[in-house]
PDB file of C-alpha atoms in Angstrom:
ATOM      1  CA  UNK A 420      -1.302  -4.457  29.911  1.00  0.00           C
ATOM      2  CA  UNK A 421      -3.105  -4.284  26.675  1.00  0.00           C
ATOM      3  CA  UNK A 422      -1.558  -4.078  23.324  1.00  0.00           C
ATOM      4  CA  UNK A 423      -2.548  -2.625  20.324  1.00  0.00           C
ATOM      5  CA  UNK A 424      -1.330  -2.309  16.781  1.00  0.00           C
ATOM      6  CA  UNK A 425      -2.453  -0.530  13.945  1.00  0.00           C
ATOM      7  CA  UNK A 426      -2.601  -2.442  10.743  1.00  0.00           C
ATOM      8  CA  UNK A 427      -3.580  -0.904   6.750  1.00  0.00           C
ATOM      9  CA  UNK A 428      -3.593  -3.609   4.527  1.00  0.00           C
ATOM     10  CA  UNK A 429      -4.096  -2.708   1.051  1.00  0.00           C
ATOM     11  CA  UNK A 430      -6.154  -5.417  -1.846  1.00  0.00           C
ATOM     12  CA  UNK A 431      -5.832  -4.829  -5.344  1.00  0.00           C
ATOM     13  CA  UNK A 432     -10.154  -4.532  -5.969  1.00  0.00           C
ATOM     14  CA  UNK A 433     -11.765  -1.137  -5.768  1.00  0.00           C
ATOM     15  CA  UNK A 434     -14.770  -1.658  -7.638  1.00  0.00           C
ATOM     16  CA  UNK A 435     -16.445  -4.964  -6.855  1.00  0.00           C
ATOM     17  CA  UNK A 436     -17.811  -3.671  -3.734  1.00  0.00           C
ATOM     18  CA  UNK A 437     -18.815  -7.706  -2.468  1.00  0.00           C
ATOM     19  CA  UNK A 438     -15.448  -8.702  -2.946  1.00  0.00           C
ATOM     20  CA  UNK A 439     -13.956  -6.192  -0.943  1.00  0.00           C
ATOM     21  CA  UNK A 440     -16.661  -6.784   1.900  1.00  0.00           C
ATOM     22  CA  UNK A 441     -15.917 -10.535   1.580  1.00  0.00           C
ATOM     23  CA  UNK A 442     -12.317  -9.339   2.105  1.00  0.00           C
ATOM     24  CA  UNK A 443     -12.755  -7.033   4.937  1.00  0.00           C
ATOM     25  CA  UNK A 444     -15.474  -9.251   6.923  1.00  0.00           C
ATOM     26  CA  UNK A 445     -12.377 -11.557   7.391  1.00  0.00           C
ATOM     27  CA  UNK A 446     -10.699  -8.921   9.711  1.00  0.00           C
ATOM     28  CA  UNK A 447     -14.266  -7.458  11.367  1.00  0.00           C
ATOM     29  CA  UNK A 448     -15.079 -10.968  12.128  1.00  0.00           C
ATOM     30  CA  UNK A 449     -11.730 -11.532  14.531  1.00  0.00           C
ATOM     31  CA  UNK A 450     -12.450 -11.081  18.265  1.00  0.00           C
ATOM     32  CA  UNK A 451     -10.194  -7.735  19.593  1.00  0.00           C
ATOM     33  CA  UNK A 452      -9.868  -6.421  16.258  1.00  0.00           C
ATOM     34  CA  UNK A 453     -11.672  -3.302  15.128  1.00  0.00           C
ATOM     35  CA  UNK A 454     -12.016  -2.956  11.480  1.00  0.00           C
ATOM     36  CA  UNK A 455     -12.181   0.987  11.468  1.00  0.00           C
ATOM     37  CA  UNK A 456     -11.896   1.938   8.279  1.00  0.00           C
ATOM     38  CA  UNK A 457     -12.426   0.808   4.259  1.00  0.00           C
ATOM     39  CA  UNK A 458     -11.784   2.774   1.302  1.00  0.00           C
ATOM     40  CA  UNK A 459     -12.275   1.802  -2.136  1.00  0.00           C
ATOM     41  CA  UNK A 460     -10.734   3.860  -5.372  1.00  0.00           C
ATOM     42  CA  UNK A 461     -12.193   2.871  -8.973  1.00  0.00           C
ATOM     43  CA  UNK A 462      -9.351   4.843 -10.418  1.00  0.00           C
ATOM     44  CA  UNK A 463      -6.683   2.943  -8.696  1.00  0.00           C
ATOM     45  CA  UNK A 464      -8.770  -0.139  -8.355  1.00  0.00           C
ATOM     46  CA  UNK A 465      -7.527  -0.593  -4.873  1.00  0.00           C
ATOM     47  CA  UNK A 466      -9.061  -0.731  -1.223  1.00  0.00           C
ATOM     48  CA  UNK A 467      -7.878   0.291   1.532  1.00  0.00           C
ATOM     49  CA  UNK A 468      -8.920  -1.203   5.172  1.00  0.00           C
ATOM     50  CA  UNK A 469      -7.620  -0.155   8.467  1.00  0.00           C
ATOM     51  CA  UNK A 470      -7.929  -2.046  11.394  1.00  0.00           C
ATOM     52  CA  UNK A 471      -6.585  -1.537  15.296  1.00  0.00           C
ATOM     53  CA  UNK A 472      -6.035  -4.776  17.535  1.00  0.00           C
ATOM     54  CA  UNK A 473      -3.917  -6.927  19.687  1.00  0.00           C
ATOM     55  CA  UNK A 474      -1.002  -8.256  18.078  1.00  0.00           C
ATOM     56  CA  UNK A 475      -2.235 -12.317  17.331  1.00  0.00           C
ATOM     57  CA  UNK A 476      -5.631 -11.212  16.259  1.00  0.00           C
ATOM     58  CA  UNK A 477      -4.197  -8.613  13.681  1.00  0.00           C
ATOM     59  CA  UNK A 478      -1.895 -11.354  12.351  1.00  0.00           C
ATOM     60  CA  UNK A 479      -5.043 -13.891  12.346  1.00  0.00           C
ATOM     61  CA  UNK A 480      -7.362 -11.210  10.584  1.00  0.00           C
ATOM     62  CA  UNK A 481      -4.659  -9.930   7.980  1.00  0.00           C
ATOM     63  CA  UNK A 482      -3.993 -13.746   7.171  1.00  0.00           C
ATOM     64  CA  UNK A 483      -7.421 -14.802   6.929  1.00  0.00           C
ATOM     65  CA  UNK A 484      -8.357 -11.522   4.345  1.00  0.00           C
ATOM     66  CA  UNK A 485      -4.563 -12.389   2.725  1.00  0.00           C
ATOM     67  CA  UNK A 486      -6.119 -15.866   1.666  1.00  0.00           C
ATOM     68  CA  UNK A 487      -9.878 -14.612   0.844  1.00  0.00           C
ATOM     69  CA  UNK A 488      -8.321 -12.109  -1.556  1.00  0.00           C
ATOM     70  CA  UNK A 489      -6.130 -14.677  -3.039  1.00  0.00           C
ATOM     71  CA  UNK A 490      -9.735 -16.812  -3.372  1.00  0.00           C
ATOM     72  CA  UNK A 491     -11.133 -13.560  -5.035  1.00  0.00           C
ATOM     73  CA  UNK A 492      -8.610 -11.371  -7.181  1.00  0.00           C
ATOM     74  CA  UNK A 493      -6.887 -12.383 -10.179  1.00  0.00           C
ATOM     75  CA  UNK A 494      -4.165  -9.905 -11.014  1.00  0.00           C
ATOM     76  CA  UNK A 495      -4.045 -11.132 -14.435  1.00  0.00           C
ATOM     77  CA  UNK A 496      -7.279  -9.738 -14.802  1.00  0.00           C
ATOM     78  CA  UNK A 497      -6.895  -6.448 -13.081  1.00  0.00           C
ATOM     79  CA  UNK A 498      -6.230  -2.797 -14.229  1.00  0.00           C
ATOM     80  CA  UNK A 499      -5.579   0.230 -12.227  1.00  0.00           C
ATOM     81  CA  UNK A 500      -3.174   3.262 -12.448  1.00  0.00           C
ATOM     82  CA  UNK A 501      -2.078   2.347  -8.712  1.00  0.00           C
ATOM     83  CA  UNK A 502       1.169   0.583  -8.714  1.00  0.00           C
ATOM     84  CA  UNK A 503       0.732  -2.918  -7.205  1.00  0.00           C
ATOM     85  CA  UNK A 504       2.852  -6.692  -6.996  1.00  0.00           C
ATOM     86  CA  UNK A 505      -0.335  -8.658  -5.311  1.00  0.00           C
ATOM     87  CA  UNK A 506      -3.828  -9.336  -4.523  1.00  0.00           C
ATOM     88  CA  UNK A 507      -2.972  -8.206  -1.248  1.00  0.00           C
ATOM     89  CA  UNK A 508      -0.266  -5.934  -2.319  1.00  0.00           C
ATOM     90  CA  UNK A 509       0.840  -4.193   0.912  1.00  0.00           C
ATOM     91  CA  UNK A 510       0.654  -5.175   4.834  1.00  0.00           C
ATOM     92  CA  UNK A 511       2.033  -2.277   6.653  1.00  0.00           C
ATOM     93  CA  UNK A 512       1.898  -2.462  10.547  1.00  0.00           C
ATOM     94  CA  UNK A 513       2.119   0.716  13.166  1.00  0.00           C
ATOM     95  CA  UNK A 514       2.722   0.439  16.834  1.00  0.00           C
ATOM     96  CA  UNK A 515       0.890   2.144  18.941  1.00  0.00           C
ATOM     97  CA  UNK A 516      -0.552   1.037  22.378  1.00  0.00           C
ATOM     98  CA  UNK A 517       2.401  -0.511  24.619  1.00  0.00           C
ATOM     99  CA  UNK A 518       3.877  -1.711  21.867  1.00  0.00           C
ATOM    100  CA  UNK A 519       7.275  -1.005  19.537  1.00  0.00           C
ATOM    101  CA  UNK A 520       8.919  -1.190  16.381  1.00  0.00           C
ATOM    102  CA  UNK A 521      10.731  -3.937  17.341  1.00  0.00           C
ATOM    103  CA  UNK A 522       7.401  -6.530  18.068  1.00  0.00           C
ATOM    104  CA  UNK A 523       6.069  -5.595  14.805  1.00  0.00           C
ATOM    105  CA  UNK A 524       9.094  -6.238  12.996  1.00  0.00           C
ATOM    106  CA  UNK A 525       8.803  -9.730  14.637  1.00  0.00           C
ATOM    107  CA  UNK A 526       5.148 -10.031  14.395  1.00  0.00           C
ATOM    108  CA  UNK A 527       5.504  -8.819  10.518  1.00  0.00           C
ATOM    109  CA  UNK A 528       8.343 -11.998  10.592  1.00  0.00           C
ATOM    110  CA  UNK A 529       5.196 -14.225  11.893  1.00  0.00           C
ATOM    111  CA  UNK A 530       2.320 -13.024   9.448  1.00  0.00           C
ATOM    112  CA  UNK A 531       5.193 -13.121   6.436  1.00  0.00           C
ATOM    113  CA  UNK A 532       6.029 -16.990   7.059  1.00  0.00           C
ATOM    114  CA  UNK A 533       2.331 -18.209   7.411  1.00  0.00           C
ATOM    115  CA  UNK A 534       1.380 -16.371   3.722  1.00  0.00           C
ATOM    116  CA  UNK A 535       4.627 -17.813   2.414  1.00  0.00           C
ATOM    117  CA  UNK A 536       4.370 -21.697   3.419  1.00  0.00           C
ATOM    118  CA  UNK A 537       0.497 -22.047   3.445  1.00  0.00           C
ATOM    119  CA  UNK A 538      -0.685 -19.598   0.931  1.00  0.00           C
ATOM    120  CA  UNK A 539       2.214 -19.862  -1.176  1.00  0.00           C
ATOM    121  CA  UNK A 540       3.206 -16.218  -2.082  1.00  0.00           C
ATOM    122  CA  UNK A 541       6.601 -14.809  -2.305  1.00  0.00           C
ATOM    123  CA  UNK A 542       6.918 -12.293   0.188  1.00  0.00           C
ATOM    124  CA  UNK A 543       9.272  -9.112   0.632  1.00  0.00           C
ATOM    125  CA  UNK A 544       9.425  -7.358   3.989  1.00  0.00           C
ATOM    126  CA  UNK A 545      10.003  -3.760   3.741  1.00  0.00           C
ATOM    127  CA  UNK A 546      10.140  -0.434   6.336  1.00  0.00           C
ATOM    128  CA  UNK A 547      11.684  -1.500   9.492  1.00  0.00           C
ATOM    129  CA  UNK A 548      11.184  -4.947   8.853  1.00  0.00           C
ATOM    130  CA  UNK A 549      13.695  -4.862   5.846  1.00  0.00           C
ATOM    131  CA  UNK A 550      16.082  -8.050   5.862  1.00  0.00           C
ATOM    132  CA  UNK A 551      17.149  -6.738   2.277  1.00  0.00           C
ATOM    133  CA  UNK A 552      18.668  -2.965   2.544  1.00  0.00           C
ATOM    134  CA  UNK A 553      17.274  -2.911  -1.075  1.00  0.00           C
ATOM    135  CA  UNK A 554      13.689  -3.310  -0.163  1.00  0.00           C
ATOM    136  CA  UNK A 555      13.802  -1.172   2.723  1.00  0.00           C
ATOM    137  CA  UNK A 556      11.919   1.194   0.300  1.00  0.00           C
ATOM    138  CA  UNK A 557       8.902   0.000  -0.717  1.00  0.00           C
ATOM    139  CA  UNK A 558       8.825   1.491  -4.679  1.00  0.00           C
ATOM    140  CA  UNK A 559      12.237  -0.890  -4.868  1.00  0.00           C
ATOM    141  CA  UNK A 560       9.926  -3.672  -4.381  1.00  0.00           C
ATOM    142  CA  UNK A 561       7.092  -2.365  -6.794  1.00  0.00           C
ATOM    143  CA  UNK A 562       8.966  -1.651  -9.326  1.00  0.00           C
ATOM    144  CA  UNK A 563       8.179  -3.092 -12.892  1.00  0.00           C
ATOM    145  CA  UNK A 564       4.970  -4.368 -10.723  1.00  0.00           C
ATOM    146  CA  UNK A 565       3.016  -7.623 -11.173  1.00  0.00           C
ATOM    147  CA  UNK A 566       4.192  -7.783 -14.566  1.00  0.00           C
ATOM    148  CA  UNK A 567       7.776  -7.669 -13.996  1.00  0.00           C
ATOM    149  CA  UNK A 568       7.642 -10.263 -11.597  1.00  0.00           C
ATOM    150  CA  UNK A 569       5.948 -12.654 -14.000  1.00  0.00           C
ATOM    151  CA  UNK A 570       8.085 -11.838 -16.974  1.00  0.00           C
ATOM    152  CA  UNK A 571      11.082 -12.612 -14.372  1.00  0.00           C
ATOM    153  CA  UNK A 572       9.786 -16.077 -13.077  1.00  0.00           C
ATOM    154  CA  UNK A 573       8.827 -16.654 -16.542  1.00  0.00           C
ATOM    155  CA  UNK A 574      12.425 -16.482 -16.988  1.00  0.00           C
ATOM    156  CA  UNK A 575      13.882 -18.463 -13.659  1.00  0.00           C
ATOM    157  CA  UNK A 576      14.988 -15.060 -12.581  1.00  0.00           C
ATOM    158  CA  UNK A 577      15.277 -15.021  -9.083  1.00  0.00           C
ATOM    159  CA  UNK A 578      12.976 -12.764  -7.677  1.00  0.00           C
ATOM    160  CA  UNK A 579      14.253 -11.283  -4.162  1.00  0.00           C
ATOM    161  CA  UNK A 580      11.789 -12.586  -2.054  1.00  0.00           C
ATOM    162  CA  UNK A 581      12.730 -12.833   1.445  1.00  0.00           C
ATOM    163  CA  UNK A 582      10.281 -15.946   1.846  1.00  0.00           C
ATOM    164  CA  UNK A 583       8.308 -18.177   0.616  1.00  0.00           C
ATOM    165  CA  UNK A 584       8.629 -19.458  -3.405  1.00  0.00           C
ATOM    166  CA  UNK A 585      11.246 -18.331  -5.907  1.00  0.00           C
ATOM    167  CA  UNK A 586       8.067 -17.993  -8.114  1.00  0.00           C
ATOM    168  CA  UNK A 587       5.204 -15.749  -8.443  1.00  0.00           C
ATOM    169  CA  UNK A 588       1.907 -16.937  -7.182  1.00  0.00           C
ATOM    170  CA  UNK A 589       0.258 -17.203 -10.957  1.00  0.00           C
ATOM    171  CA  UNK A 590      -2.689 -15.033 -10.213  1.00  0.00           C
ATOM    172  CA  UNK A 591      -2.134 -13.274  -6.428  1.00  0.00           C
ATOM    173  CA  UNK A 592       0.987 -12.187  -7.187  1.00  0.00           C
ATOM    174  CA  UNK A 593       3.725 -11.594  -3.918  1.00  0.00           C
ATOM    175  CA  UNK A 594       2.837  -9.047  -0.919  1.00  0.00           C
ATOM    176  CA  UNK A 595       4.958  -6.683   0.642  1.00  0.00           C
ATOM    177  CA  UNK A 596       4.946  -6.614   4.329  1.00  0.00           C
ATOM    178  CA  UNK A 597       6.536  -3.894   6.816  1.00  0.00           C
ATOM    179  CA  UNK A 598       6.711  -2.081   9.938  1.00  0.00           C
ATOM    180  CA  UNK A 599       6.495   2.238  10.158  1.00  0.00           C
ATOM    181  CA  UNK A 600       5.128   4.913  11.379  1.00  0.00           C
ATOM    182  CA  UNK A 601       2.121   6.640  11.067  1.00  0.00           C
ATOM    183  CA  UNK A 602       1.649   7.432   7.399  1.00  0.00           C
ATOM    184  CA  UNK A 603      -0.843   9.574   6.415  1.00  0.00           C
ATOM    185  CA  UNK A 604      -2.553   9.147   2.498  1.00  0.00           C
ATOM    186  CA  UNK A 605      -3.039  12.280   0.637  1.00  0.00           C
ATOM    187  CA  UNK A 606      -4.556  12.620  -2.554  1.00  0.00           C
ATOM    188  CA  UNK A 607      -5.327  16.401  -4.733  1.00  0.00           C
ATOM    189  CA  UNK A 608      -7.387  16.364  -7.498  1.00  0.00           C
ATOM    190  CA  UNK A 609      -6.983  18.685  -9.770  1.00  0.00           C
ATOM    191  CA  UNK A 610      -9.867  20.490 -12.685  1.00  0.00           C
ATOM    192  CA  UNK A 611      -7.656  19.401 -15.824  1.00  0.00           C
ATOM    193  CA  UNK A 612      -6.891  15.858 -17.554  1.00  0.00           C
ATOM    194  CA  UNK A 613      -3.021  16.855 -18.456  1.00  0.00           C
ATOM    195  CA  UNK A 614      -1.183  14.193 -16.556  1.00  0.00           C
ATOM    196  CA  UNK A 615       1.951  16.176 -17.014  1.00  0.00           C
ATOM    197  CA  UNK A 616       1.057  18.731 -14.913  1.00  0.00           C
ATOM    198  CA  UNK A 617       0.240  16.034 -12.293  1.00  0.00           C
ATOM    199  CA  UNK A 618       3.495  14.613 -12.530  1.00  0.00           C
ATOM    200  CA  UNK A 619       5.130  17.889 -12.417  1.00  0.00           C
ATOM    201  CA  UNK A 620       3.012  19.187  -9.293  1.00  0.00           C
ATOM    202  CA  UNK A 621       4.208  14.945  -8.030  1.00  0.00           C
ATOM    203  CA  UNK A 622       7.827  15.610  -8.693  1.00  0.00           C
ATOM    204  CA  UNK A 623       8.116  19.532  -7.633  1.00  0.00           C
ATOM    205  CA  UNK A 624       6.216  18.820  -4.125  1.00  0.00           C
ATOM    206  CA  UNK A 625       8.190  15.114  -3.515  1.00  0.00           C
ATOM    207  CA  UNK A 626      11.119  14.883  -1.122  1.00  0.00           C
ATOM    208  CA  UNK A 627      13.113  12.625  -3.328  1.00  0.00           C
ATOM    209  CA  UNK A 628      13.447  15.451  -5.982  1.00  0.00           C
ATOM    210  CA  UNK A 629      14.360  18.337  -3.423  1.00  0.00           C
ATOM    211  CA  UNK A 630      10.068  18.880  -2.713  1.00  0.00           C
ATOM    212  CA  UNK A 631       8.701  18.903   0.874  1.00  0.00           C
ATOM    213  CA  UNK A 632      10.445  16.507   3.703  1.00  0.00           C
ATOM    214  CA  UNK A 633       8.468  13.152   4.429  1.00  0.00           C
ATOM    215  CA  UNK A 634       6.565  13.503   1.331  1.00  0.00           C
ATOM    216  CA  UNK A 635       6.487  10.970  -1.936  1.00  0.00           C
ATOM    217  CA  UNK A 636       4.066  11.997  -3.970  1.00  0.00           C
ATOM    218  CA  UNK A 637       2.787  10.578  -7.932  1.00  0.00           C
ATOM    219  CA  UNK A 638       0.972  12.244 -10.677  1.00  0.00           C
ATOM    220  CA  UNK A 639      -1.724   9.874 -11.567  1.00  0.00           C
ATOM    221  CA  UNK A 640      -5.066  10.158 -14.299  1.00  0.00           C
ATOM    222  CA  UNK A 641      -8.361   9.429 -13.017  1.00  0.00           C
ATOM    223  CA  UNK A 642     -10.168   8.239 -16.275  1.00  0.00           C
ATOM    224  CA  UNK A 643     -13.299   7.614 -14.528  1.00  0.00           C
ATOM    225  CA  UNK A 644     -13.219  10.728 -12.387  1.00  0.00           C
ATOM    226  CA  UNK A 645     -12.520  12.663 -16.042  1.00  0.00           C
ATOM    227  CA  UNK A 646      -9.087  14.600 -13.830  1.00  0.00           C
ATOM    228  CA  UNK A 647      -5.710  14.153 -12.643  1.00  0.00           C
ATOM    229  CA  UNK A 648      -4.670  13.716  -9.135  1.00  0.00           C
ATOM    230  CA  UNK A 649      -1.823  14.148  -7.354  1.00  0.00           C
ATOM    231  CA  UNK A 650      -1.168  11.054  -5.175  1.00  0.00           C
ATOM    232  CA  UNK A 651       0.799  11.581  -1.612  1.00  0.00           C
ATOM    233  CA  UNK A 652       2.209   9.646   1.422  1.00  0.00           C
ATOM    234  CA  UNK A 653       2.981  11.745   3.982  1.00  0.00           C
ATOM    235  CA  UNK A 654       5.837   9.463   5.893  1.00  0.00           C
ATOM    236  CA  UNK A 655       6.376  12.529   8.767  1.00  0.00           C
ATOM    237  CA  UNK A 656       3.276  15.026   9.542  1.00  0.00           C
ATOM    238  CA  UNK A 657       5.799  16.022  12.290  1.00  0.00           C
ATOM    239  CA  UNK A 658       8.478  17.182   9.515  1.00  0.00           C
ATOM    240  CA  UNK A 659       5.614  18.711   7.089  1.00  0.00           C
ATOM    241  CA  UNK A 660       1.638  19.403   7.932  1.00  0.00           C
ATOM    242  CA  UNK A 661      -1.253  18.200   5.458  1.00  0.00           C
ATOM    243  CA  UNK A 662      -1.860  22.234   5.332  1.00  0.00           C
ATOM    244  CA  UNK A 663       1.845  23.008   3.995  1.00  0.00           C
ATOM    245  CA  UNK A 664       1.505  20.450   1.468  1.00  0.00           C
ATOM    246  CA  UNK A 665      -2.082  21.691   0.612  1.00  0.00           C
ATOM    247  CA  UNK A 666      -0.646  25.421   0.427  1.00  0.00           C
ATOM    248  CA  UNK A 667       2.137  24.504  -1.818  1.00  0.00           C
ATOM    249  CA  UNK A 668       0.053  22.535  -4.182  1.00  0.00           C
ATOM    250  CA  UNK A 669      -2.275  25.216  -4.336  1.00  0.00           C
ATOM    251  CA  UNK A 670      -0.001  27.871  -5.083  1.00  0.00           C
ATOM    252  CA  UNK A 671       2.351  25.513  -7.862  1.00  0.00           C
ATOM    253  CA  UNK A 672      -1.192  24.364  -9.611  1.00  0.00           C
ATOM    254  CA  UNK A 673      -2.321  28.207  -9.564  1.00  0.00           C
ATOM    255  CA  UNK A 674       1.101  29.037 -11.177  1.00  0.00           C
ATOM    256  CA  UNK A 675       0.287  26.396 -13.417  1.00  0.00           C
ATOM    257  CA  UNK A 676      -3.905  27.983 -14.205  1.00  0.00           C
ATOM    258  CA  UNK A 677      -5.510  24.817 -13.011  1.00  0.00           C
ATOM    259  CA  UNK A 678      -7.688  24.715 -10.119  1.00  0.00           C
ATOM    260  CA  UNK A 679      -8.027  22.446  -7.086  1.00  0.00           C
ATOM    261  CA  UNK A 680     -11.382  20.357  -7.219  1.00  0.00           C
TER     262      UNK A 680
END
């Protein structure tokens, strides 16, 4: 009885495209893995690669593209309105062939150790492999960012992590890693470069502040796309369809006399 898990890793590089091939050949190149999708955002300066395979040869590919993008990004170096903690900032893995929540969680457990004692990055586990209620949410863990994390170690703060060093890696960073459900990324550009209204569109249409259920949502500005963009994860398409949100956006930014690109 075959097993399969979805995996969508997400590196800090979205605009050195042979880096992030370099990155994602490490997954393609792992027998029963199927690297089936890679997207790369200037803006955010982030890719994002999605892959579908049996559990030990998604832990082997993740790993292997964990330490090639530790090899190839320097965080100190980077700069992108996406927030981020690491080279390979985020590891989230989905069940969803004979397989549950709870085998992630462990195989999350598996991938986390390996990046912690051989790579040497701090490591949080978030979702539904939390072991801190604290960084059950994910923006807990991000918050402050790369920066924060050095300015803490800088200071023998302890940072949180669940494994691995007390100390940031010096130029990867630490990576999240966690166990969901299907999560679907949607993003809204919108014909102005006013931010606020981006933010205002984020926080009207966002759960959090009384907005759509299963939605988070982030006003961000695209400098090299010369617009804003409203930035969503929707964490339940059963609770609230890509359509609703679309509708809603489309009637707030009308309110607002800005067009949808």
């Amino acid at each position: 009885m075959i097993q399969l898990i979805e995996c969508v890793p997400n590196f800090s590089e979205g605009r050195n495209q042979s880096k992030v091939n370099a990155i994602a050949d490490e997954i393609s190149k792992v027998q029963d893995v199927e690297l089936i999708g890679l997207e790369m955002d200037y803006d955010h300066n982030r890719s994002v690669m999605t892959c579908i395979g049996v559990p030990n040869g998604i832990a082997l590919g993740v790993y292997n593209a964990c330490l090639k993008a530790t090899e190839l990004i320097d965080l100190r170096e980077h700069q992108g309105i996406h927030p981020r903690i690491g080279a390979t900032d985020v590891i989230p893995l989905i069940p969803l062939v004979n397989s549950s929540m709870a085998e992630c969680v462990t195989l999350a457990r598996v991938i986390g150790r390996r990046i912690a004692h051989t790579i040497g990055i701090p490591v949080f586990y978030y979702g539904s492999a939390f072991l801190n209620p604290q960084n059950e949410i994910l923006a807990n863990i991000r918050r402050g960012e790369f920066e924060r994390m050095v300015h803490n170690s800088l200071l023998d703060k302890q940072l949180g992590q669940d494994v691995g060093p007390s100390r940031i890696h010096h130029s990867a960073g630490a990576v999240a890693i966690g166990v969901r459900d299907i999560l679907i990324a949607f993003n809204i550009n919108l014909r102005s470069r006013n931010i606020k209204i981006a933010r205002q569109l984020a926080r009207e249409i966002r759960e959090r502040d009384g907005g759509l259920p299963g939605v988070k949502a982030l006003g961000f500005k695209l400098h090299h796309e010369q617009c804003v963009q409203v930035s969503m994860n929707i964490t339940d398409y059963r609770q609230t369809s890509l359509s609703e949100v679309y509708r809603v956006i489309s009637l707030k930014s009308h309110q607002m006399g800005v067009d949808i690109l």
